[in-house]
mmCIF file of C-alpha atoms and ligand atoms in Angstrom:
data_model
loop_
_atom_site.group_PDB
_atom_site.id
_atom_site.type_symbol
_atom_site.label_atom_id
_atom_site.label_comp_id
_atom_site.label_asym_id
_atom_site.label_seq_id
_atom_site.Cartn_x
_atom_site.Cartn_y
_atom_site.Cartn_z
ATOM 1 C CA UNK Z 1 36.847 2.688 -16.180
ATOM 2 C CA UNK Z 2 36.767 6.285 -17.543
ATOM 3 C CA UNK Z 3 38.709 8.685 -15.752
ATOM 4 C CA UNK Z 4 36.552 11.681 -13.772
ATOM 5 C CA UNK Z 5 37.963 14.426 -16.382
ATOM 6 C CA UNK Z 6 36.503 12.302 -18.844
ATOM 7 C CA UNK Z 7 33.560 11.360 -17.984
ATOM 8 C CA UNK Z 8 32.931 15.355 -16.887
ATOM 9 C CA UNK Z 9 33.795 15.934 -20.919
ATOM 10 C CA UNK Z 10 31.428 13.467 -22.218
ATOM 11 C CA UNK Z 11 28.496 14.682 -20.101
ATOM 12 C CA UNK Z 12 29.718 18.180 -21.380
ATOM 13 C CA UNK Z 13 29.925 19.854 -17.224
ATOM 14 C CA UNK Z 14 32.514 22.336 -18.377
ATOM 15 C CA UNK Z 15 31.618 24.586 -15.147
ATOM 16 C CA UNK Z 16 32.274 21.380 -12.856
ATOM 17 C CA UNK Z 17 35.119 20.479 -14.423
ATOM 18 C CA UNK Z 18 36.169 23.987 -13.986
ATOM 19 C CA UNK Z 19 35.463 24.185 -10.429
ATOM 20 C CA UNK Z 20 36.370 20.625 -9.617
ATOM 21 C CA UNK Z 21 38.909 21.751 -7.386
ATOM 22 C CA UNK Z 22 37.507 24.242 -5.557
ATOM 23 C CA UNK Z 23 33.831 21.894 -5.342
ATOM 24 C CA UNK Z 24 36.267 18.968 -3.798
ATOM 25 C CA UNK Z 25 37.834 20.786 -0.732
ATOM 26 C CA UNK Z 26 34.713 22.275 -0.055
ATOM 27 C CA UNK Z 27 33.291 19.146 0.592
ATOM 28 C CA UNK Z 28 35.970 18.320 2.176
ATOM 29 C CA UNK Z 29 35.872 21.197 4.550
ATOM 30 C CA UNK Z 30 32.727 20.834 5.314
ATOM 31 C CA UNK Z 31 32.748 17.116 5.831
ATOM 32 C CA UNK Z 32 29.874 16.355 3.424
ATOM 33 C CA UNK Z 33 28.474 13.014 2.927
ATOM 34 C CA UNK Z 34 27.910 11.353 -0.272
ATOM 35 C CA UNK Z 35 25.202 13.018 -1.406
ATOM 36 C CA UNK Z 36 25.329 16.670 0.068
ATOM 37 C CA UNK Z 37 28.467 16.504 -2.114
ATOM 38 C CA UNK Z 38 27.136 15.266 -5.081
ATOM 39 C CA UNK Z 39 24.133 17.893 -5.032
ATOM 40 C CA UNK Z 40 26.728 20.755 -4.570
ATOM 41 C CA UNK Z 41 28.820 19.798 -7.556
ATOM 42 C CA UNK Z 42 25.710 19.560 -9.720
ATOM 43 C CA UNK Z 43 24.596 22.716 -8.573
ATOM 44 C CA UNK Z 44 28.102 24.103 -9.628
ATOM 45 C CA UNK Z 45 27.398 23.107 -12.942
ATOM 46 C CA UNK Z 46 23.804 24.208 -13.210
ATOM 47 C CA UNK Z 47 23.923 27.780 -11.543
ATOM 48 C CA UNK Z 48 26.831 27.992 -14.570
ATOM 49 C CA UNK Z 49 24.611 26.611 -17.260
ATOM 50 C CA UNK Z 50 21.894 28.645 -15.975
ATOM 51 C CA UNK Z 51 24.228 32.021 -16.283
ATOM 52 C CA UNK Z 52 25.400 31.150 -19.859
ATOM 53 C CA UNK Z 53 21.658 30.391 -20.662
ATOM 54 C CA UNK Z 54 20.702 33.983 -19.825
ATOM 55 C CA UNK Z 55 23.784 35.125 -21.646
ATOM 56 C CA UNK Z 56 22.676 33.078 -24.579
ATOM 57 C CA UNK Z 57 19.343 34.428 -24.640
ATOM 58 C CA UNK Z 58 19.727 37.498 -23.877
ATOM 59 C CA UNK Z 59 22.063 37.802 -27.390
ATOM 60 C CA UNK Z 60 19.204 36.435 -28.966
ATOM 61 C CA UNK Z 61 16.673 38.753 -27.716
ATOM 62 C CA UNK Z 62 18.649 41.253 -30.228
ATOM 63 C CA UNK Z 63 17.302 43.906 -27.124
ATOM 64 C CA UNK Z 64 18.188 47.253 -28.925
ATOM 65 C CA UNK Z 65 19.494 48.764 -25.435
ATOM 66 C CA UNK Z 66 19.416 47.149 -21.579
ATOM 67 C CA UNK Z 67 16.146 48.577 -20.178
ATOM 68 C CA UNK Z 68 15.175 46.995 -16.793
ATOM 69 C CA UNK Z 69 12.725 47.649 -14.153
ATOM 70 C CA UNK Z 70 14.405 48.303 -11.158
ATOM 71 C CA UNK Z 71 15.733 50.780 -13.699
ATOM 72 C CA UNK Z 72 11.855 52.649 -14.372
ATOM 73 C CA UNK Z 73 10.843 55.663 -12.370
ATOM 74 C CA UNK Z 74 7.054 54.720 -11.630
ATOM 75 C CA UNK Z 75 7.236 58.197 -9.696
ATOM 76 C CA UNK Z 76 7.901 60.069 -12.893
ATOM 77 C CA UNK Z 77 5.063 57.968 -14.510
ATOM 78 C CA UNK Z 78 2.030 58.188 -12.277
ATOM 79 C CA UNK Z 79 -0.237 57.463 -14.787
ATOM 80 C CA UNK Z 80 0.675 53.924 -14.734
ATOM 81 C CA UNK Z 81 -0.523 51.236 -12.229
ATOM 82 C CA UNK Z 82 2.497 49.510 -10.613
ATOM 83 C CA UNK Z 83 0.422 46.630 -9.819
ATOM 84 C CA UNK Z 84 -0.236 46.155 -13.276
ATOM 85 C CA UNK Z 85 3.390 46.013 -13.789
ATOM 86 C CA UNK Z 86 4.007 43.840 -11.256
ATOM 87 C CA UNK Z 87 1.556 41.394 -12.064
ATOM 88 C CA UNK Z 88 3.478 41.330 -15.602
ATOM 89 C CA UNK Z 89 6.548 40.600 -14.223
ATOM 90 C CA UNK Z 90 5.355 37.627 -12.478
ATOM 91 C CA UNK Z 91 5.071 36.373 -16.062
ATOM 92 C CA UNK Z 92 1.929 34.752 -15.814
ATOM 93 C CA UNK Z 93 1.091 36.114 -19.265
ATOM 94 C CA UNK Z 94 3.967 34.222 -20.840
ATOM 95 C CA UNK Z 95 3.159 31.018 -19.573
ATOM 96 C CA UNK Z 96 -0.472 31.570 -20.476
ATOM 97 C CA UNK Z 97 0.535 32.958 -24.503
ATOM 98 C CA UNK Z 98 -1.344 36.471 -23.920
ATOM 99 C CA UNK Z 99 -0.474 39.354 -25.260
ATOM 100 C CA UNK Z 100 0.862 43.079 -24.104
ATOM 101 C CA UNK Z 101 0.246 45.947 -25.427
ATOM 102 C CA UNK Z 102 1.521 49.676 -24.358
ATOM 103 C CA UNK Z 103 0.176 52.472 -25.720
ATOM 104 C CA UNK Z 104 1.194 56.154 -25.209
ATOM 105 C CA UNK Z 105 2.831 59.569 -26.932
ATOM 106 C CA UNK Z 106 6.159 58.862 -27.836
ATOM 107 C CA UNK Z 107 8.895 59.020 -24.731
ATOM 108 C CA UNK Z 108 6.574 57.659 -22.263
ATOM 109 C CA UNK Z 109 8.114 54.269 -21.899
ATOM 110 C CA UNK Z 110 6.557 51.979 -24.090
ATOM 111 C CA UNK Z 111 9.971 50.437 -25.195
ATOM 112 C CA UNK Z 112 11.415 50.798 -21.875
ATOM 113 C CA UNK Z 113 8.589 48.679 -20.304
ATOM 114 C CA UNK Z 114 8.642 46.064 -23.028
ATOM 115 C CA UNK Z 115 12.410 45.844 -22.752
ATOM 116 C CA UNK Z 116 12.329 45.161 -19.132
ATOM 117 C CA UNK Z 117 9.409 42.780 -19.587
ATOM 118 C CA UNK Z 118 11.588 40.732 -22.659
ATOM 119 C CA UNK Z 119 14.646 40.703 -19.867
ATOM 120 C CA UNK Z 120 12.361 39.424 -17.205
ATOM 121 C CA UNK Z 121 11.093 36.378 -19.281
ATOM 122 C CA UNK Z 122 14.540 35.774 -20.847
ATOM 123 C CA UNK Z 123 15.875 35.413 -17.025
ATOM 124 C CA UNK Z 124 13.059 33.321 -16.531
ATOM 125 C CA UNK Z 125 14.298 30.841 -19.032
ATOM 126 C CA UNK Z 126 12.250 31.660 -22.263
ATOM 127 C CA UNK Z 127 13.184 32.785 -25.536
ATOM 128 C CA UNK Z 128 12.514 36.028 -26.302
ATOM 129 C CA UNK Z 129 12.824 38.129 -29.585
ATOM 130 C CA UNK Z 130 12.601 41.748 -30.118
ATOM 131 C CA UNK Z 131 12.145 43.357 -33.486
ATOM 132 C CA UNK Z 132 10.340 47.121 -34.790
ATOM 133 C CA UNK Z 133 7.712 46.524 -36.874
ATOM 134 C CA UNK Z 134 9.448 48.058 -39.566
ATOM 135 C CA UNK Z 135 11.955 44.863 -38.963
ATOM 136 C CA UNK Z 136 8.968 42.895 -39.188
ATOM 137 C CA UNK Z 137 7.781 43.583 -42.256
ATOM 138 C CA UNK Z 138 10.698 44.079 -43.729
ATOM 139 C CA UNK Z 139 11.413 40.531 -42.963
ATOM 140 C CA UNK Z 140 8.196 39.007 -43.804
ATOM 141 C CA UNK Z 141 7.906 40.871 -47.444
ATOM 142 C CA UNK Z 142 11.494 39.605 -47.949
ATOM 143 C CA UNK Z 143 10.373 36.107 -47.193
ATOM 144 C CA UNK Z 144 6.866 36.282 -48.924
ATOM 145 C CA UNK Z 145 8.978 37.455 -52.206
ATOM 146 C CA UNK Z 146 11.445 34.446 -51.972
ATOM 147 C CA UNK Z 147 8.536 31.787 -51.091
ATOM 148 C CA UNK Z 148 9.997 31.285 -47.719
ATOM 149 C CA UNK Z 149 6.993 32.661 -46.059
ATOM 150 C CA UNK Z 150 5.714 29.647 -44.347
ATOM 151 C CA UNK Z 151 9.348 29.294 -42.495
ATOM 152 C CA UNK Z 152 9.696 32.476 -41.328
ATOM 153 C CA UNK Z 153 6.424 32.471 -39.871
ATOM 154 C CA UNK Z 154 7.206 29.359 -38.096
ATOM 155 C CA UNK Z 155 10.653 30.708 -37.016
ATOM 156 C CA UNK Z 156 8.624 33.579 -35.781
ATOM 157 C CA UNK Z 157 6.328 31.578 -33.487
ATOM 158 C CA UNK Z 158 9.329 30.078 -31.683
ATOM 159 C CA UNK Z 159 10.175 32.921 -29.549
ATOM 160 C CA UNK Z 160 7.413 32.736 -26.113
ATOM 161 C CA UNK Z 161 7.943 36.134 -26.365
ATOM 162 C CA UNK Z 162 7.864 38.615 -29.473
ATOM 163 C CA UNK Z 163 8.053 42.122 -28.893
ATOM 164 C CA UNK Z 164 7.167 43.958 -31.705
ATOM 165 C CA UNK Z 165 8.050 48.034 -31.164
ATOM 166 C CA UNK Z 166 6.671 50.853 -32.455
ATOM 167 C CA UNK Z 167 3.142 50.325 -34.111
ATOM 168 C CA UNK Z 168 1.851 53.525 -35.927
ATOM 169 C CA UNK Z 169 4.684 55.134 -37.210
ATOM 170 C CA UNK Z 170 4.634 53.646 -40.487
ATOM 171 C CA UNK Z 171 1.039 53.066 -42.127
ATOM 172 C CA UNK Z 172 1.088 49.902 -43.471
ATOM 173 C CA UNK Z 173 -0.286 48.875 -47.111
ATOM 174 C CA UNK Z 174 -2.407 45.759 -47.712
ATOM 175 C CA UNK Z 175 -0.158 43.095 -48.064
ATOM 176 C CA UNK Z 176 1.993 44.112 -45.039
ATOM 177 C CA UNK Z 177 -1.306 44.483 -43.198
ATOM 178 C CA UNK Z 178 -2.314 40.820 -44.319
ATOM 179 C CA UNK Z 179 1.504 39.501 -43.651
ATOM 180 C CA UNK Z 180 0.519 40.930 -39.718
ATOM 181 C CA UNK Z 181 -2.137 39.502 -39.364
ATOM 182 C CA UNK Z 182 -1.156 35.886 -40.343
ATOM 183 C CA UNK Z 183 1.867 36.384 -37.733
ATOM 184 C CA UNK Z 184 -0.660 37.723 -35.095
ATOM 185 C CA UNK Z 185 -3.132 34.351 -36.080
ATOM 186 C CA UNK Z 186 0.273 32.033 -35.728
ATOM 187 C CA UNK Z 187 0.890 33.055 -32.392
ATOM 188 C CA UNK Z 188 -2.257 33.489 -31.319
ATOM 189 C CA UNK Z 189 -3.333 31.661 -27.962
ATOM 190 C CA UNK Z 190 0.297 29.736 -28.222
ATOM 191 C CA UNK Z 191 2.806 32.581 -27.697
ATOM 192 C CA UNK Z 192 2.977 35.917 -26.346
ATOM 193 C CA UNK Z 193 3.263 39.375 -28.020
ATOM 194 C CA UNK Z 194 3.978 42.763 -27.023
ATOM 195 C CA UNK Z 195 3.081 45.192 -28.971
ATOM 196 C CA UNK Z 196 4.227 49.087 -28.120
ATOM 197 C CA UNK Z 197 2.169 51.480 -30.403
ATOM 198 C CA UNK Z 198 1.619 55.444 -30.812
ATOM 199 C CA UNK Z 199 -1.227 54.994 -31.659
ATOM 200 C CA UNK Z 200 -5.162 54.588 -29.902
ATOM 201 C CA UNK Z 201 -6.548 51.314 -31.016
ATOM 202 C CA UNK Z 202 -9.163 53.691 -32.906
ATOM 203 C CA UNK Z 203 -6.848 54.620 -35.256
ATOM 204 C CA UNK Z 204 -5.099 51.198 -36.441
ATOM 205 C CA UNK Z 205 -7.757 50.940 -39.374
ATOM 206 C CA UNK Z 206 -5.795 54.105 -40.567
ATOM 207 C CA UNK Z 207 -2.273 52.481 -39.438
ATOM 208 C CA UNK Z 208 -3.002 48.953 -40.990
ATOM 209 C CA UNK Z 209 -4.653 50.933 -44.050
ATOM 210 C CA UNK Z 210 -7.935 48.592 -43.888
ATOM 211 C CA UNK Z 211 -10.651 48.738 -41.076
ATOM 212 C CA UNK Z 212 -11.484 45.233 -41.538
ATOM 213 C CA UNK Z 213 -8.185 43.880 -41.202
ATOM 214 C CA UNK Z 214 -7.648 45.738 -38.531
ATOM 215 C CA UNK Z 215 -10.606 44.482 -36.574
ATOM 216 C CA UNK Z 216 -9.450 40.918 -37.304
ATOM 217 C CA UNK Z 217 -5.862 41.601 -35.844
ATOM 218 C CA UNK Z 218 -7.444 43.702 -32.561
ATOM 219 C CA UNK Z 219 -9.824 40.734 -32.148
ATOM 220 C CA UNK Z 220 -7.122 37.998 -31.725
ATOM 221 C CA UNK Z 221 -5.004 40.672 -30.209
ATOM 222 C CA UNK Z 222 -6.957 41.788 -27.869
ATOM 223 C CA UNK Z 223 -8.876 38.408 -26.884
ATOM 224 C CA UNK Z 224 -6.427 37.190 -23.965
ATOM 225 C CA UNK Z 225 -4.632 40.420 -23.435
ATOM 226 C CA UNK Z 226 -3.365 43.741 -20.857
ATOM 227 C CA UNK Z 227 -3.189 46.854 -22.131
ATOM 228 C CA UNK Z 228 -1.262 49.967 -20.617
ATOM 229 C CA UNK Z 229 -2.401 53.199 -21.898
ATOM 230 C CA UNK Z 230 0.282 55.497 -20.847
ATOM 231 C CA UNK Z 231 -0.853 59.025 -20.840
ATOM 232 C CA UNK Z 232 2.162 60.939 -18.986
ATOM 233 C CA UNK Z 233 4.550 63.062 -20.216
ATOM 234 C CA UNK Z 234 7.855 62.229 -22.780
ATOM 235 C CA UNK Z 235 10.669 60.916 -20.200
ATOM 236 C CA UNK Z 236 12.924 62.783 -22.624
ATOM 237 C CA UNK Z 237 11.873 65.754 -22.536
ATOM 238 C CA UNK Z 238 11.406 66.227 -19.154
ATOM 239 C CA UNK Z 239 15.953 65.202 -19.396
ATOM 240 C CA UNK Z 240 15.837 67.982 -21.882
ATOM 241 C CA UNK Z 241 13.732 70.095 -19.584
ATOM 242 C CA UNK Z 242 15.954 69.508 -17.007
ATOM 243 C CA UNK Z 243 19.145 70.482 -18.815
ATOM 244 C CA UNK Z 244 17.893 73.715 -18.789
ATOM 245 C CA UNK Z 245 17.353 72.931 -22.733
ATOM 246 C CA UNK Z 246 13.886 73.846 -22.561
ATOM 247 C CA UNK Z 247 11.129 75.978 -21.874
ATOM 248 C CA UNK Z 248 7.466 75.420 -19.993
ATOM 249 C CA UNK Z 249 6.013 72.499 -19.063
ATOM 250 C CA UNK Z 250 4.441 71.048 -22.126
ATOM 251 C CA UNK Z 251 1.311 68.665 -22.326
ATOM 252 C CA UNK Z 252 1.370 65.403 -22.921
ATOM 253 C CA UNK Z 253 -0.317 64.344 -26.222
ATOM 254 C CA UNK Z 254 2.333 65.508 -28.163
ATOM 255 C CA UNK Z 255 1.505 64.178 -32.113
ATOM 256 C CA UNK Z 256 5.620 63.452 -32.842
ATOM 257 C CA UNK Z 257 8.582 64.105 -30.376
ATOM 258 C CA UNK Z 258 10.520 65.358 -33.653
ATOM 259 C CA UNK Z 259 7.908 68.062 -34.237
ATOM 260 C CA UNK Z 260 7.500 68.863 -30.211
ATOM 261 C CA UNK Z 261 11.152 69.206 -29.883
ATOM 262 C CA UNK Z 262 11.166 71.939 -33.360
ATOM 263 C CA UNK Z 263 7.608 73.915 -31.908
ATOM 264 C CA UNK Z 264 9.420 74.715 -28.604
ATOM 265 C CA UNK Z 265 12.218 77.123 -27.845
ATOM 266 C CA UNK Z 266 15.371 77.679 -30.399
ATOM 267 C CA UNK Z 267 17.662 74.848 -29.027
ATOM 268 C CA UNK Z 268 20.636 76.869 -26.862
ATOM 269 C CA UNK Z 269 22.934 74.235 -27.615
ATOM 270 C CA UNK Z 270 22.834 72.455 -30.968
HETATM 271 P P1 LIG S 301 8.716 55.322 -25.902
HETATM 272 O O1 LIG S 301 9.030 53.953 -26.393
HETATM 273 O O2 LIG S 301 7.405 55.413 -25.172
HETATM 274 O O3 LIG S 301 8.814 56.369 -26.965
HETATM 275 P P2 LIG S 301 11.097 54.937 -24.337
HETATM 276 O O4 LIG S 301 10.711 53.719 -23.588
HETATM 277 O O5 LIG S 301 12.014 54.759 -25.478
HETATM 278 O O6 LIG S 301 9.795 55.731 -24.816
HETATM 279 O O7 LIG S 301 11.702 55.993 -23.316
HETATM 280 C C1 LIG S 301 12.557 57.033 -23.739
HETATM 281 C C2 LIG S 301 13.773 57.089 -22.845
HETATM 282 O O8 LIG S 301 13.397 57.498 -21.546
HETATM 283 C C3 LIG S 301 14.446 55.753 -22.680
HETATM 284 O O9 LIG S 301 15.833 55.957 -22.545
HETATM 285 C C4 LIG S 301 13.862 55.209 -21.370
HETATM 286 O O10 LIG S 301 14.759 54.363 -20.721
HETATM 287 C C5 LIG S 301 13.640 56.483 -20.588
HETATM 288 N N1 LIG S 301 12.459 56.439 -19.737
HETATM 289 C C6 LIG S 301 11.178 56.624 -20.128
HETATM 290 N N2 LIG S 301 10.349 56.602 -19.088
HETATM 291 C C7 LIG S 301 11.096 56.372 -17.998
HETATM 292 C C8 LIG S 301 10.815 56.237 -16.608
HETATM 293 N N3 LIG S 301 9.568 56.382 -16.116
HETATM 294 N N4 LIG S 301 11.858 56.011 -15.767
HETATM 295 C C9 LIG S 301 13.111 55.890 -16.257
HETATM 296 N N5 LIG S 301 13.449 56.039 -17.547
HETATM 297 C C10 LIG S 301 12.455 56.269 -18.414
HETATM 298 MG MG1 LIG S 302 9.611 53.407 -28.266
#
């Protein structure tokens, strides 16, 4: 007969083994039968797995910064529907495979939102990846050049959720527009994307440097999808603003931050 420490190492319940212990006089203090006691040790070990499972994946995620919900002032964003938002976050949309996409000047919360969307599904218990689409393509030229394509495509469709951040910024050229749209056809109906772009879905022929391409990737894109067109005011500059740093009220559909930052007020400070 195996010894209990053993047998806890061979069916790998570190967290029980851990708590052991504690877990026993528990039980016995709260004169448990049989199996009350057994369901309370195995819940030791799961709500410990389940921790370390978050942990695990939210390493994975590669999240550039911790962005959450809770954390978003829907006050300072009027513009956007909360129910929306909260319909997301019942993550509906992951278990279907359809797709996100925020829209909106930069500072609005594009990346914020798909942030806290990414943490929501990774606490949920799916695998979630976040990458720029400079990363992206970066990534897939690398592995088109050293015939790995195929792989890293599959790799790619793993995640239930891929964010993919900042559409626009970059214009593509025709083989990075092509290498898109074979990701966006892998995933398509299977897994979800979320997309964050500066950009009006009237001008990604211009972004993706080819109308027709672009059309293919906003058709599968677009097919099972939300979109959040956020049309407020940068969330940094109103910090800025508030510092003091600087002057009126500006409007929203500001082309760059970069450039709205340089047309306003000499900076007091730097
Ligand atoms: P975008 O991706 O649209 O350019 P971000 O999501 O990066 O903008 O937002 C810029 C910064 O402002 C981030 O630090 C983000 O957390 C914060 N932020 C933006 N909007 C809000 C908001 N409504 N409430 C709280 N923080 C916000
Ligand atoms: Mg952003």
């Amino acid at each position: 007969m195996m010894e209990l420490a053993t047998l806890l190492d061979k069916l790998k319940m570190e967290a029980l083994s851990d708590q052991l212990d504690t877990v026993c006089e528990q039980a016995a203090k709260k004169d448990l039968d049989y199996r009350a006691f057994l369901a309370e040790a195995l819940r030791a070990e799961w709500q410990s797995r389940r921790v370390r499972g978050t942990e695990t994946r939210m390493r994975q995620a590669r999240f550039p910064a911790v962005h959450t919900l809770e954390a978003f002032d829907f006050n300072f964003q009027p513009g956007i529907e909360r129910k929306v938002i909260r319909e997301l976050a019942g993550l509906a949309f992951v278990e279907r495979g359809e797709n996100v996409v925020f829209l909106g000047p930069p500072g609005v919360g594009k990346t914020h939102l798909a942030i806290a969307l990414g943490i929501k599904a990774v606490e949920a218990g799916h695998r979630v990846m976040f990458l720029t689409l400079d990363e992206l393509l970066t990534r897939l030229r690398k592995a088109s050049a050293e015939q790995r394509l195929e792989r890293v495509l599959q790799q790619l469709t793993y995640p239930k959720v891929l964010i993919l951040d900042e559409l626009g910024y970059l214009p593509m050229n025709r083989t990075e527009a092509s290498l898109f749209f074979r990701l966006v056809t892998r995933r398509y109906e299977k897994a979800s994307l979320i997309l964050t772009s500066n950009k009006g879905f009237a001008d990604w022929g211009e972004v993706l440097g080819d109308s027709v391409m672009a059309t293919a990737i906003l058709d599968r894109l677009l097919h099972h999808a939300t979109t959040v067109n956020i049309k407020g005011e940068s969330y940094r500059l109103k910090e800025k603003r508030k510092a003091g740093l600087l002057g009126k009220a500006r409007t929203t559909s500001e082309p760059e931050e970069e450039t709205a930052t340089e047309t306003t007020e000499p900076d007091p400070i730097h």
